[in-house]
Amino acid sequence: MEGGAYGAGKAGGAFDPYTLVRQPHTILRVVSWLFSIVVFGSIVNEGYLNSASEEEEFCIYNRNPNACNYGVTVGVLAFLTCLLYLALDVYFPQISSVKDRKKAVLSDIGVSAFWAFLWFVGFCFLANQWQVSKPKDNPLNEGTDAARAAIAFSFFSIFTWAGQAVLAFQRYQIGADSALFSQDYMDPSQDSSMPYAPYVEPNTGPDPAGMGGTYQQPANAFDTEPQGYQSQGY
């Protein structure tokens, strides 16, 4: 599988940042990375409220600490995952092993699809808890914009990660359709099983028989035995 199917450049080639940043999957990774920062940053900074009657802070999403914890955890892990696969995009042109390239693309498909699912769960969870939140818990509407931003960018992240999975699957198909993707690929010039071409005697004159100078073994050149019993006259 060549670099055109996944990553920038050819195997073993030099890193080209200009080519890398123009790759659709790299663009989606950067966008997903920014979205994850918005989600966990909004919750960490303004997702917890103080009450005059309570000493401890509580989550803005219906006082459910699991909602805030889920948003922060998924956001931070998605942030780290984006960095990991951005590093893989940079290193990918240096991978010469077809087997390792195939593993990298397959992992990209699985991880991206998994994160799209996690963001879908997070969006549904946060939106539901925000919907059932009681106005009396936040009479001053503190942090409401940040809470809505976390929900909105969780929703957007579903599509950015799903897009990464689709692009990775397309790269896998491109590689699978190529003979170079298979470990069984053999250079035809190195294939010893191919038949040899017949020996052709140099044609130094006219060829009245029209044989083109092809060497042919005489029919009875090595036939020294008599063909059956022959009667002899006395």
PDB file of C-alpha atoms in Angstrom:
ATOM      1  CA  MET A   1       0.000   0.000   0.000  1.00  0.00           C
ATOM      2  CA  GLU A   2       1.615   3.169  -1.111  1.00  0.00           C
ATOM      3  CA  GLY A   3       1.663   6.597   0.503  1.00  0.00           C
ATOM      4  CA  GLY A   4      -1.079   7.856  -1.788  1.00  0.00           C
ATOM      5  CA  ALA A   5      -3.486   5.440  -0.116  1.00  0.00           C
ATOM      6  CA  TYR A   6      -2.608   6.523   3.385  1.00  0.00           C
ATOM      7  CA  GLY A   7      -0.473   9.417   4.546  1.00  0.00           C
ATOM      8  CA  ALA A   8       1.765  11.736   2.602  1.00  0.00           C
ATOM      9  CA  GLY A   9       4.536  10.674   0.304  1.00  0.00           C
ATOM     10  CA  LYS A  10       5.969   7.279  -0.495  1.00  0.00           C
ATOM     11  CA  ALA A  11       7.344   4.683   1.847  1.00  0.00           C
ATOM     12  CA  GLY A  12      10.715   5.729   3.120  1.00  0.00           C
ATOM     13  CA  GLY A  13      10.324   9.238   1.720  1.00  0.00           C
ATOM     14  CA  ALA A  14      11.101  12.475   3.478  1.00  0.00           C
ATOM     15  CA  PHE A  15       8.443  14.154   5.602  1.00  0.00           C
ATOM     16  CA  ASP A  16       6.582  16.864   3.684  1.00  0.00           C
ATOM     17  CA  PRO A  17       4.527  19.076   6.035  1.00  0.00           C
ATOM     18  CA  TYR A  18       2.799  20.888   3.174  1.00  0.00           C
ATOM     19  CA  THR A  19       1.494  17.623   1.751  1.00  0.00           C
ATOM     20  CA  LEU A  20       0.506  16.390   5.220  1.00  0.00           C
ATOM     21  CA  VAL A  21      -1.660  19.380   6.121  1.00  0.00           C
ATOM     22  CA  ARG A  22      -3.585  19.032   2.874  1.00  0.00           C
ATOM     23  CA  GLN A  23      -4.632  15.462   3.640  1.00  0.00           C
ATOM     24  CA  PRO A  24      -8.403  15.291   4.443  1.00  0.00           C
ATOM     25  CA  HIS A  25      -7.916  12.891   7.343  1.00  0.00           C
ATOM     26  CA  THR A  26      -5.257  15.137   8.872  1.00  0.00           C
ATOM     27  CA  ILE A  27      -7.578  18.140   8.631  1.00  0.00           C
ATOM     28  CA  LEU A  28     -10.341  16.189  10.382  1.00  0.00           C
ATOM     29  CA  ARG A  29      -7.927  15.138  13.127  1.00  0.00           C
ATOM     30  CA  VAL A  30      -6.990  18.741  13.830  1.00  0.00           C
ATOM     31  CA  VAL A  31     -10.659  19.771  13.878  1.00  0.00           C
ATOM     32  CA  SER A  32     -11.506  16.884  16.231  1.00  0.00           C
ATOM     33  CA  TRP A  33      -8.587  17.908  18.444  1.00  0.00           C
ATOM     34  CA  LEU A  34      -9.950  21.466  18.704  1.00  0.00           C
ATOM     35  CA  PHE A  35     -13.483  20.203  19.412  1.00  0.00           C
ATOM     36  CA  SER A  36     -12.223  18.020  22.257  1.00  0.00           C
ATOM     37  CA  ILE A  37     -10.507  21.031  23.834  1.00  0.00           C
ATOM     38  CA  VAL A  38     -13.767  22.992  23.695  1.00  0.00           C
ATOM     39  CA  VAL A  39     -15.723  20.168  25.336  1.00  0.00           C
ATOM     40  CA  PHE A  40     -13.507  19.354  28.287  1.00  0.00           C
ATOM     41  CA  GLY A  41     -12.356  22.972  28.665  1.00  0.00           C
ATOM     42  CA  SER A  42     -15.934  24.241  28.925  1.00  0.00           C
ATOM     43  CA  ILE A  43     -16.870  21.681  31.552  1.00  0.00           C
ATOM     44  CA  VAL A  44     -13.703  22.086  33.614  1.00  0.00           C
ATOM     45  CA  ASN A  45     -13.896  25.889  33.648  1.00  0.00           C
ATOM     46  CA  GLU A  46     -17.628  26.519  33.984  1.00  0.00           C
ATOM     47  CA  GLY A  47     -19.297  23.152  34.374  1.00  0.00           C
ATOM     48  CA  TYR A  48     -19.307  23.196  38.177  1.00  0.00           C
ATOM     49  CA  LEU A  49     -21.407  25.600  40.251  1.00  0.00           C
ATOM     50  CA  ASN A  50     -21.313  26.847  43.815  1.00  0.00           C
ATOM     51  CA  SER A  51     -24.351  27.213  46.014  1.00  0.00           C
ATOM     52  CA  ALA A  52     -24.671  29.483  49.054  1.00  0.00           C
ATOM     53  CA  SER A  53     -26.285  26.669  50.993  1.00  0.00           C
ATOM     54  CA  GLU A  54     -23.715  24.051  49.972  1.00  0.00           C
ATOM     55  CA  GLU A  55     -19.997  23.924  50.452  1.00  0.00           C
ATOM     56  CA  GLU A  56     -19.216  21.526  47.628  1.00  0.00           C
ATOM     57  CA  GLU A  57     -19.486  22.303  43.942  1.00  0.00           C
ATOM     58  CA  PHE A  58     -21.996  20.408  41.842  1.00  0.00           C
ATOM     59  CA  CYS A  59     -22.235  19.609  38.140  1.00  0.00           C
ATOM     60  CA  ILE A  60     -24.249  21.995  36.013  1.00  0.00           C
ATOM     61  CA  TYR A  61     -25.868  19.062  34.241  1.00  0.00           C
ATOM     62  CA  ASN A  62     -28.704  18.222  36.631  1.00  0.00           C
ATOM     63  CA  ARG A  63     -26.277  17.934  39.531  1.00  0.00           C
ATOM     64  CA  ASN A  64     -25.092  14.671  38.020  1.00  0.00           C
ATOM     65  CA  PRO A  65     -21.342  14.293  38.547  1.00  0.00           C
ATOM     66  CA  ASN A  66     -21.249  11.416  36.077  1.00  0.00           C
ATOM     67  CA  ALA A  67     -22.262  13.772  33.260  1.00  0.00           C
ATOM     68  CA  CYS A  68     -19.395  16.161  33.934  1.00  0.00           C
ATOM     69  CA  ASN A  69     -16.933  13.324  34.489  1.00  0.00           C
ATOM     70  CA  TYR A  70     -17.927  11.669  31.236  1.00  0.00           C
ATOM     71  CA  GLY A  71     -17.560  14.876  29.244  1.00  0.00           C
ATOM     72  CA  VAL A  72     -14.155  15.666  30.711  1.00  0.00           C
ATOM     73  CA  THR A  73     -12.846  12.109  30.392  1.00  0.00           C
ATOM     74  CA  VAL A  74     -13.948  11.638  26.798  1.00  0.00           C
ATOM     75  CA  GLY A  75     -12.686  15.088  25.855  1.00  0.00           C
ATOM     76  CA  VAL A  76      -9.228  14.552  27.352  1.00  0.00           C
ATOM     77  CA  LEU A  77      -8.823  11.055  25.890  1.00  0.00           C
ATOM     78  CA  ALA A  78     -10.001  12.229  22.474  1.00  0.00           C
ATOM     79  CA  PHE A  79      -7.471  15.074  22.708  1.00  0.00           C
ATOM     80  CA  LEU A  80      -4.656  12.564  23.350  1.00  0.00           C
ATOM     81  CA  THR A  81      -5.885  10.187  20.650  1.00  0.00           C
ATOM     82  CA  CYS A  82      -5.828  12.968  18.077  1.00  0.00           C
ATOM     83  CA  LEU A  83      -2.242  13.774  18.992  1.00  0.00           C
ATOM     84  CA  LEU A  84      -1.285  10.101  18.721  1.00  0.00           C
ATOM     85  CA  TYR A  85      -2.729   9.705  15.239  1.00  0.00           C
ATOM     86  CA  LEU A  86      -1.340  13.029  14.082  1.00  0.00           C
ATOM     87  CA  ALA A  87       2.066  11.679  15.060  1.00  0.00           C
ATOM     88  CA  LEU A  88       1.253   8.507  13.110  1.00  0.00           C
ATOM     89  CA  ASP A  89       0.401  10.607  10.046  1.00  0.00           C
ATOM     90  CA  VAL A  90       3.829  12.235  10.292  1.00  0.00           C
ATOM     91  CA  TYR A  91       5.635   8.907  10.730  1.00  0.00           C
ATOM     92  CA  PHE A  92       3.578   6.918   8.221  1.00  0.00           C
ATOM     93  CA  PRO A  93       5.647   7.795   5.101  1.00  0.00           C
ATOM     94  CA  GLN A  94       8.669   6.265   6.838  1.00  0.00           C
ATOM     95  CA  ILE A  95       6.961   2.882   7.285  1.00  0.00           C
ATOM     96  CA  SER A  96       8.244   0.547   4.581  1.00  0.00           C
ATOM     97  CA  SER A  97       6.514  -2.626   5.806  1.00  0.00           C
ATOM     98  CA  VAL A  98       3.236  -3.335   4.019  1.00  0.00           C
ATOM     99  CA  LYS A  99       2.065  -5.344   7.021  1.00  0.00           C
ATOM    100  CA  ASP A 100       2.658  -2.453   9.421  1.00  0.00           C
ATOM    101  CA  ARG A 101       0.890  -0.011   7.101  1.00  0.00           C
ATOM    102  CA  LYS A 102      -2.125  -2.299   6.946  1.00  0.00           C
ATOM    103  CA  LYS A 103      -2.237  -2.503  10.752  1.00  0.00           C
ATOM    104  CA  ALA A 104      -2.048   1.282  11.029  1.00  0.00           C
ATOM    105  CA  VAL A 105      -4.962   1.796   8.647  1.00  0.00           C
ATOM    106  CA  LEU A 106      -7.091  -0.871  10.324  1.00  0.00           C
ATOM    107  CA  SER A 107      -6.448   0.661  13.745  1.00  0.00           C
ATOM    108  CA  ASP A 108      -7.443   4.070  12.356  1.00  0.00           C
ATOM    109  CA  ILE A 109     -10.766   2.627  11.174  1.00  0.00           C
ATOM    110  CA  GLY A 110     -11.536   0.963  14.506  1.00  0.00           C
ATOM    111  CA  VAL A 111     -10.426   3.799  16.768  1.00  0.00           C
ATOM    112  CA  SER A 112     -12.232   6.487  14.767  1.00  0.00           C
ATOM    113  CA  ALA A 113     -15.480   4.504  14.688  1.00  0.00           C
ATOM    114  CA  PHE A 114     -15.183   3.848  18.433  1.00  0.00           C
ATOM    115  CA  TRP A 115     -14.724   7.529  19.223  1.00  0.00           C
ATOM    116  CA  ALA A 116     -17.664   8.482  17.020  1.00  0.00           C
ATOM    117  CA  PHE A 117     -19.761   6.121  19.145  1.00  0.00           C
ATOM    118  CA  LEU A 118     -18.413   7.574  22.418  1.00  0.00           C
ATOM    119  CA  TRP A 119     -19.218  11.106  21.279  1.00  0.00           C
ATOM    120  CA  PHE A 120     -22.711  10.030  20.293  1.00  0.00           C
ATOM    121  CA  VAL A 121     -23.240   8.607  23.784  1.00  0.00           C
ATOM    122  CA  GLY A 122     -21.752  11.748  25.329  1.00  0.00           C
ATOM    123  CA  PHE A 123     -23.981  14.041  23.306  1.00  0.00           C
ATOM    124  CA  CYS A 124     -27.125  12.121  24.259  1.00  0.00           C
ATOM    125  CA  PHE A 125     -26.086  11.952  27.912  1.00  0.00           C
ATOM    126  CA  LEU A 126     -25.201  15.626  28.289  1.00  0.00           C
ATOM    127  CA  ALA A 127     -28.218  16.829  26.304  1.00  0.00           C
ATOM    128  CA  ASN A 128     -30.577  14.717  28.399  1.00  0.00           C
ATOM    129  CA  GLN A 129     -29.116  15.863  31.711  1.00  0.00           C
ATOM    130  CA  TRP A 130     -29.162  19.490  30.594  1.00  0.00           C
ATOM    131  CA  GLN A 131     -32.793  19.179  29.582  1.00  0.00           C
ATOM    132  CA  VAL A 132     -33.887  17.899  32.979  1.00  0.00           C
ATOM    133  CA  SER A 133     -31.782  20.364  34.967  1.00  0.00           C
ATOM    134  CA  LYS A 134     -33.786  22.441  37.455  1.00  0.00           C
ATOM    135  CA  PRO A 135     -33.693  26.254  37.080  1.00  0.00           C
ATOM    136  CA  LYS A 136     -33.569  26.644  40.871  1.00  0.00           C
ATOM    137  CA  ASP A 137     -30.141  25.001  40.916  1.00  0.00           C
ATOM    138  CA  ASN A 138     -28.742  27.830  38.787  1.00  0.00           C
ATOM    139  CA  PRO A 139     -30.887  30.938  39.253  1.00  0.00           C
ATOM    140  CA  LEU A 140     -28.203  33.237  37.807  1.00  0.00           C
ATOM    141  CA  ASN A 141     -27.704  31.094  34.697  1.00  0.00           C
ATOM    142  CA  GLU A 142     -24.004  30.801  35.351  1.00  0.00           C
ATOM    143  CA  GLY A 143     -22.052  28.694  32.868  1.00  0.00           C
ATOM    144  CA  THR A 144     -25.024  28.038  30.608  1.00  0.00           C
ATOM    145  CA  ASP A 145     -23.160  29.063  27.459  1.00  0.00           C
ATOM    146  CA  ALA A 146     -20.289  26.741  28.307  1.00  0.00           C
ATOM    147  CA  ALA A 147     -22.695  23.881  29.021  1.00  0.00           C
ATOM    148  CA  ARG A 148     -24.410  24.347  25.662  1.00  0.00           C
ATOM    149  CA  ALA A 149     -21.046  24.627  23.898  1.00  0.00           C
ATOM    150  CA  ALA A 150     -19.956  21.279  25.335  1.00  0.00           C
ATOM    151  CA  ILE A 151     -23.151  19.668  24.073  1.00  0.00           C
ATOM    152  CA  ALA A 152     -22.873  21.262  20.630  1.00  0.00           C
ATOM    153  CA  PHE A 153     -19.246  20.298  20.074  1.00  0.00           C
ATOM    154  CA  SER A 154     -19.926  16.787  21.313  1.00  0.00           C
ATOM    155  CA  PHE A 155     -22.466  16.585  18.512  1.00  0.00           C
ATOM    156  CA  PHE A 156     -20.017  17.972  15.953  1.00  0.00           C
ATOM    157  CA  SER A 157     -17.369  15.500  17.084  1.00  0.00           C
ATOM    158  CA  ILE A 158     -19.591  12.585  16.080  1.00  0.00           C
ATOM    159  CA  PHE A 159     -19.245  13.584  12.439  1.00  0.00           C
ATOM    160  CA  THR A 160     -15.562  14.476  12.492  1.00  0.00           C
ATOM    161  CA  TRP A 161     -14.644  11.096  13.958  1.00  0.00           C
ATOM    162  CA  ALA A 162     -17.061   9.239  11.683  1.00  0.00           C
ATOM    163  CA  GLY A 163     -15.474  11.081   8.759  1.00  0.00           C
ATOM    164  CA  GLN A 164     -12.041   9.876   9.843  1.00  0.00           C
ATOM    165  CA  ALA A 165     -13.337   6.295   9.933  1.00  0.00           C
ATOM    166  CA  VAL A 166     -14.789   6.617   6.418  1.00  0.00           C
ATOM    167  CA  LEU A 167     -11.574   8.088   5.000  1.00  0.00           C
ATOM    168  CA  ALA A 168      -9.502   5.369   6.660  1.00  0.00           C
ATOM    169  CA  PHE A 169     -11.768   2.701   5.180  1.00  0.00           C
ATOM    170  CA  GLN A 170     -11.368   4.246   1.735  1.00  0.00           C
ATOM    171  CA  ARG A 171      -7.581   4.171   2.122  1.00  0.00           C
ATOM    172  CA  TYR A 172      -7.792   0.533   3.152  1.00  0.00           C
ATOM    173  CA  GLN A 173      -9.832  -0.307   0.045  1.00  0.00           C
ATOM    174  CA  ILE A 174      -7.321   1.462  -2.185  1.00  0.00           C
ATOM    175  CA  GLY A 175      -4.515  -0.565  -0.644  1.00  0.00           C
ATOM    176  CA  ALA A 176      -6.463  -3.840  -0.741  1.00  0.00           C
ATOM    177  CA  ASP A 177      -7.120  -3.417  -4.463  1.00  0.00           C
ATOM    178  CA  SER A 178      -3.411  -3.003  -5.127  1.00  0.00           C
ATOM    179  CA  ALA A 179      -1.078  -5.963  -5.643  1.00  0.00           C
ATOM    180  CA  LEU A 180       1.554  -4.157  -3.581  1.00  0.00           C
ATOM    181  CA  PHE A 181      -0.700  -4.485  -0.519  1.00  0.00           C
ATOM    182  CA  SER A 182      -0.274  -8.268  -0.535  1.00  0.00           C
ATOM    183  CA  GLN A 183       2.713 -10.004   0.998  1.00  0.00           C
ATOM    184  CA  ASP A 184       2.454 -12.550  -1.834  1.00  0.00           C
ATOM    185  CA  TYR A 185       3.279  -9.945  -4.447  1.00  0.00           C
ATOM    186  CA  MET A 186       6.289 -10.981  -6.566  1.00  0.00           C
ATOM    187  CA  ASP A 187       8.145  -9.070  -9.205  1.00  0.00           C
ATOM    188  CA  PRO A 188       7.429 -10.909 -12.491  1.00  0.00           C
ATOM    189  CA  SER A 189      11.116 -10.662 -13.414  1.00  0.00           C
ATOM    190  CA  GLN A 190      11.948 -12.683 -10.278  1.00  0.00           C
ATOM    191  CA  ASP A 191       9.289 -15.355 -10.782  1.00  0.00           C
ATOM    192  CA  SER A 192      11.108 -18.628 -11.571  1.00  0.00           C
ATOM    193  CA  SER A 193       7.848 -20.423 -12.375  1.00  0.00           C
ATOM    194  CA  MET A 194       7.344 -18.526 -15.627  1.00  0.00           C
ATOM    195  CA  PRO A 195       8.096 -20.629 -18.761  1.00  0.00           C
ATOM    196  CA  TYR A 196      11.193 -19.893 -20.737  1.00  0.00           C
ATOM    197  CA  ALA A 197      10.933 -18.590 -24.257  1.00  0.00           C
ATOM    198  CA  PRO A 198      11.789 -21.139 -26.991  1.00  0.00           C
ATOM    199  CA  TYR A 199      15.299 -21.093 -28.370  1.00  0.00           C
ATOM    200  CA  VAL A 200      15.457 -19.235 -31.654  1.00  0.00           C
ATOM    201  CA  GLU A 201      18.360 -19.951 -33.978  1.00  0.00           C
ATOM    202  CA  PRO A 202      19.744 -16.841 -35.630  1.00  0.00           C
ATOM    203  CA  ASN A 203      18.320 -16.558 -39.088  1.00  0.00           C
ATOM    204  CA  THR A 204      21.273 -16.076 -41.435  1.00  0.00           C
ATOM    205  CA  GLY A 205      19.461 -16.567 -44.705  1.00  0.00           C
ATOM    206  CA  PRO A 206      16.139 -17.096 -46.377  1.00  0.00           C
ATOM    207  CA  ASP A 207      13.759 -19.382 -44.573  1.00  0.00           C
ATOM    208  CA  PRO A 208      11.880 -21.239 -47.285  1.00  0.00           C
ATOM    209  CA  ALA A 209      10.077 -23.475 -44.829  1.00  0.00           C
ATOM    210  CA  GLY A 210       8.695 -20.459 -42.961  1.00  0.00           C
ATOM    211  CA  MET A 211       9.906 -21.817 -39.613  1.00  0.00           C
ATOM    212  CA  GLY A 212      11.444 -18.520 -38.534  1.00  0.00           C
ATOM    213  CA  GLY A 213      14.682 -20.215 -37.522  1.00  0.00           C
ATOM    214  CA  THR A 214      13.086 -22.067 -34.587  1.00  0.00           C
ATOM    215  CA  TYR A 215      15.159 -24.987 -33.403  1.00  0.00           C
ATOM    216  CA  GLN A 216      13.313 -28.305 -33.527  1.00  0.00           C
ATOM    217  CA  GLN A 217      14.628 -31.632 -32.351  1.00  0.00           C
ATOM    218  CA  PRO A 218      14.641 -34.357 -35.052  1.00  0.00           C
ATOM    219  CA  ALA A 219      11.775 -36.771 -34.579  1.00  0.00           C
ATOM    220  CA  ASN A 220      13.985 -39.902 -34.322  1.00  0.00           C
ATOM    221  CA  ALA A 221      17.230 -38.404 -33.144  1.00  0.00           C
ATOM    222  CA  PHE A 222      17.322 -40.595 -30.037  1.00  0.00           C
ATOM    223  CA  ASP A 223      15.182 -43.470 -31.308  1.00  0.00           C
ATOM    224  CA  THR A 224      17.666 -46.303 -31.873  1.00  0.00           C
ATOM    225  CA  GLU A 225      15.328 -49.196 -31.095  1.00  0.00           C
ATOM    226  CA  PRO A 226      13.453 -50.880 -33.902  1.00  0.00           C
ATOM    227  CA  GLN A 227       9.786 -50.068 -33.952  1.00  0.00           C
ATOM    228  CA  GLY A 228       8.199 -53.540 -33.533  1.00  0.00           C
ATOM    229  CA  TYR A 229       9.063 -56.905 -35.124  1.00  0.00           C
ATOM    230  CA  GLN A 230      10.123 -56.816 -38.740  1.00  0.00           C
ATOM    231  CA  SER A 231      10.030 -59.980 -40.814  1.00  0.00           C
ATOM    232  CA  GLN A 232      13.030 -60.819 -42.992  1.00  0.00           C
ATOM    233  CA  GLY A 233      12.827 -62.643 -46.243  1.00  0.00           C
ATOM    234  CA  TYR A 234      14.818 -65.817 -46.636  1.00  0.00           C
TER     235      TYR A 234
END
